[in-house]
Amino acid sequence: MLRSERILSRLAEVAETDEVRKDANLALYDVHLLDSMKTVELMVAFEEEFGVELSPAEFEPADWATPSKIVADIERRLGP
């Protein structure tokens, strides 16, 4: 499974919908698929899946506004 697919899989689990896989530009916070608690849950899921450390204190919701932005951010953090 590609890394981007793994990222979207974790997002779908936390958001409790596969819609995040279908619409890369879905406004996650605007449609209430993510909130502060789910964001922290997603951070923990990414730490478990990829070993990437994410801090809620350094988090900007705009960086994770859509599935495509989340994939880009996690890919950037993980490097090549």
Coordinates of N, CA and C in Angstrom, one line a residue:
M1 N 0.9 -1.2 0.0 CA 0.0 0.0 0.0 C 0.9 1.2 0.0
L2 N 0.6 2.2 -0.9 CA 1.3 3.4 -0.9 C 1.2 4.2 0.4
R3 N 2.2 5.0 0.7 CA 2.2 5.8 1.9 C 1.0 6.7 2.0
S4 N 0.7 7.4 0.8 CA -0.5 8.3 0.8 C -1.8 7.5 1.1
E5 N -1.9 6.3 0.6 CA -3.1 5.5 0.9 C -3.2 5.1 2.4
R6 N -2.0 4.9 3.0 CA -2.0 4.6 4.4 C -2.4 5.8 5.2
I7 N -2.0 7.0 4.8 CA -2.4 8.3 5.5 C -3.9 8.4 5.3
L8 N -4.5 8.3 4.1 CA -5.9 8.4 3.9 C -6.7 7.3 4.7
S9 N -6.1 6.1 4.8 CA -6.8 5.1 5.6 C -6.9 5.5 7.0
R10 N -5.9 6.0 7.6 CA -5.9 6.5 9.0 C -6.9 7.6 9.2
L11 N -6.9 8.5 8.2 CA -7.9 9.6 8.2 C -9.3 9.1 8.2
A12 N -9.6 8.2 7.3 CA -10.9 7.6 7.1 C -11.4 6.9 8.4
E13 N -10.4 6.3 9.1 CA -10.8 5.6 10.4 C -11.2 6.7 11.4
V14 N -10.4 7.7 11.6 CA -10.6 8.7 12.6 C -11.9 9.5 12.2
A15 N -12.0 9.9 11.0 CA -13.2 10.7 10.5 C -14.5 9.9 10.4
E16 N -14.3 8.5 10.4 CA -15.4 7.6 10.4 C -16.2 7.7 9.1
T17 N -15.5 8.0 8.0 CA -16.1 8.0 6.6 C -15.0 7.8 5.5
D18 N -15.4 7.1 4.5 CA -14.6 6.9 3.3 C -14.6 8.1 2.4
E19 N -15.5 9.0 2.7 CA -15.6 10.2 1.9 C -14.3 11.0 1.7
V20 N -13.4 10.9 2.7 CA -12.1 11.5 2.7 C -11.2 10.9 1.6
R21 N -11.5 9.7 1.2 CA -10.7 9.1 0.1 C -11.2 9.5 -1.3
K22 N -12.5 9.9 -1.3 CA -13.1 10.2 -2.6 C -12.9 11.7 -3.0
D23 N -12.9 12.6 -2.0 CA -12.8 14.0 -2.3 C -11.5 14.6 -1.6
A24 N -10.5 14.8 -2.4 CA -9.2 15.3 -1.8 C -9.3 16.7 -1.3
N25 N -10.3 17.4 -1.7 CA -10.5 18.8 -1.3 C -11.6 19.0 -0.3
L26 N -12.1 18.0 0.3 CA -13.2 18.0 1.3 C -12.7 18.9 2.5
A27 N -13.5 19.9 2.8 CA -13.2 20.8 3.9 C -13.5 20.1 5.2
L28 N -12.6 19.4 5.8 CA -12.8 18.5 6.9 C -13.3 19.2 8.2
Y29 N -12.8 20.4 8.5 CA -13.3 21.1 9.7 C -14.7 21.8 9.4
D30 N -14.9 22.3 8.2 CA -16.1 22.9 7.8 C -17.3 22.0 7.9
V31 N -17.1 20.7 7.5 CA -18.2 19.7 7.5 C -18.2 18.9 8.7
H32 N -17.3 19.3 9.7 CA -17.3 18.7 11.0 C -16.8 17.2 11.0
L33 N -16.0 16.8 10.1 CA -15.4 15.5 10.1 C -14.2 15.5 11.1
L34 N -13.6 16.6 11.2 CA -12.5 16.8 12.2 C -12.9 17.9 13.1
D35 N -12.5 17.7 14.4 CA -12.6 18.7 15.4 C -11.3 18.6 16.3
S36 N -11.2 19.3 17.4 CA -10.0 19.3 18.1 C -9.7 17.9 18.7
M37 N -10.7 17.2 19.2 CA -10.5 15.8 19.7 C -10.1 14.8 18.6
K38 N -10.7 14.9 17.5 CA -10.4 14.0 16.4 C -9.0 14.3 15.8
T39 N -8.7 15.6 15.8 CA -7.3 16.0 15.3 C -6.2 15.4 16.2
V40 N -6.4 15.4 17.5 CA -5.4 14.8 18.4 C -5.4 13.3 18.2
E41 N -6.6 12.7 18.0 CA -6.7 11.2 17.7 C -5.9 10.9 16.4
L42 N -6.1 11.8 15.4 CA -5.4 11.5 14.1 C -3.9 11.7 14.3
M43 N -3.4 12.6 15.1 CA -2.0 12.8 15.4 C -1.4 11.5 16.0
V44 N -2.2 11.0 17.0 CA -1.7 9.7 17.6 C -1.7 8.6 16.6
A45 N -2.7 8.5 15.8 CA -2.7 7.5 14.7 C -1.5 7.6 13.8
F46 N -1.1 8.8 13.4 CA 0.0 9.0 12.5 C 1.3 8.7 13.2
E47 N 1.4 9.0 14.5 CA 2.6 8.6 15.3 C 2.7 7.1 15.4
E48 N 1.6 6.4 15.6 CA 1.7 4.9 15.6 C 2.0 4.3 14.3
E49 N 1.4 4.8 13.2 CA 1.6 4.3 11.9 C 3.0 4.6 11.3
F50 N 3.4 5.8 11.5 CA 4.6 6.3 10.8 C 5.8 6.7 11.7
G51 N 5.5 6.8 13.0 CA 6.6 7.2 13.9 C 6.9 8.7 13.8
V52 N 6.0 9.4 13.2 CA 6.2 10.9 13.1 C 5.7 11.6 14.3
E53 N 6.4 12.5 14.9 CA 6.0 13.2 16.1 C 5.2 14.5 15.7
L54 N 4.0 14.6 16.2 CA 3.2 15.8 15.9 C 2.8 16.4 17.2
S55 N 2.9 17.7 17.3 CA 2.5 18.4 18.6 C 1.3 19.2 18.4
P56 N 0.3 19.0 19.2 CA -0.9 19.8 19.2 C -0.6 21.3 19.4
A57 N 0.4 21.6 20.1 CA 0.8 23.0 20.4 C 1.3 23.7 19.1
E58 N 1.9 22.9 18.2 CA 2.4 23.5 16.9 C 1.5 23.4 15.8
F59 N 0.3 22.8 16.0 CA -0.7 22.5 14.9 C -1.4 23.7 14.4
E60 N -1.5 23.8 13.1 CA -2.4 24.8 12.5 C -3.5 24.1 11.7
P61 N -4.8 24.3 12.1 CA -5.8 23.7 11.3 C -5.8 23.9 9.8
A62 N -5.3 25.0 9.4 CA -5.3 25.3 7.9 C -4.4 24.3 7.2
D63 N -3.3 23.8 7.9 CA -2.4 22.8 7.3 C -3.1 21.5 7.1
W64 N -4.2 21.2 7.8 CA -4.9 19.9 7.7 C -6.4 20.2 7.2
A65 N -6.6 21.2 6.5 CA -8.0 21.6 6.1 C -8.7 20.6 5.2
T66 N -7.9 19.9 4.4 CA -8.4 18.9 3.4 C -7.6 17.6 3.5
P67 N -8.1 16.5 3.0 CA -7.3 15.3 2.9 C -6.0 15.5 2.1
S68 N -6.1 16.3 1.0 CA -4.8 16.4 0.3 C -3.8 17.2 1.0
K69 N -4.2 18.2 1.9 CA -3.3 18.9 2.7 C -2.7 18.0 3.8
I70 N -3.5 17.1 4.3 CA -2.9 16.2 5.3 C -1.9 15.3 4.7
V71 N -2.2 14.7 3.6 CA -1.3 13.8 2.9 C 0.0 14.6 2.6
A72 N -0.1 15.8 2.1 CA 1.1 16.6 1.8 C 1.9 16.9 3.0
D73 N 1.3 17.2 4.1 CA 2.0 17.6 5.4 C 2.7 16.3 5.9
I74 N 2.0 15.2 6.0 CA 2.7 14.0 6.5 C 3.8 13.5 5.6
E75 N 3.6 13.6 4.3 CA 4.6 13.2 3.3 C 5.8 14.1 3.5
R76 N 5.6 15.4 3.7 CA 6.7 16.3 3.9 C 7.5 16.0 5.2
R77 N 6.8 15.7 6.2 CA 7.4 15.4 7.5 C 8.2 14.1 7.4
L78 N 7.7 13.1 6.7 CA 8.4 11.8 6.6 C 9.6 11.8 5.6
G79 N 9.6 12.8 4.7 CA 10.7 12.8 3.7 C 10.6 11.7 2.6
P80 N 11.6 11.6 1.8 CA 11.6 10.7 0.7 C 11.6 9.2 1.2

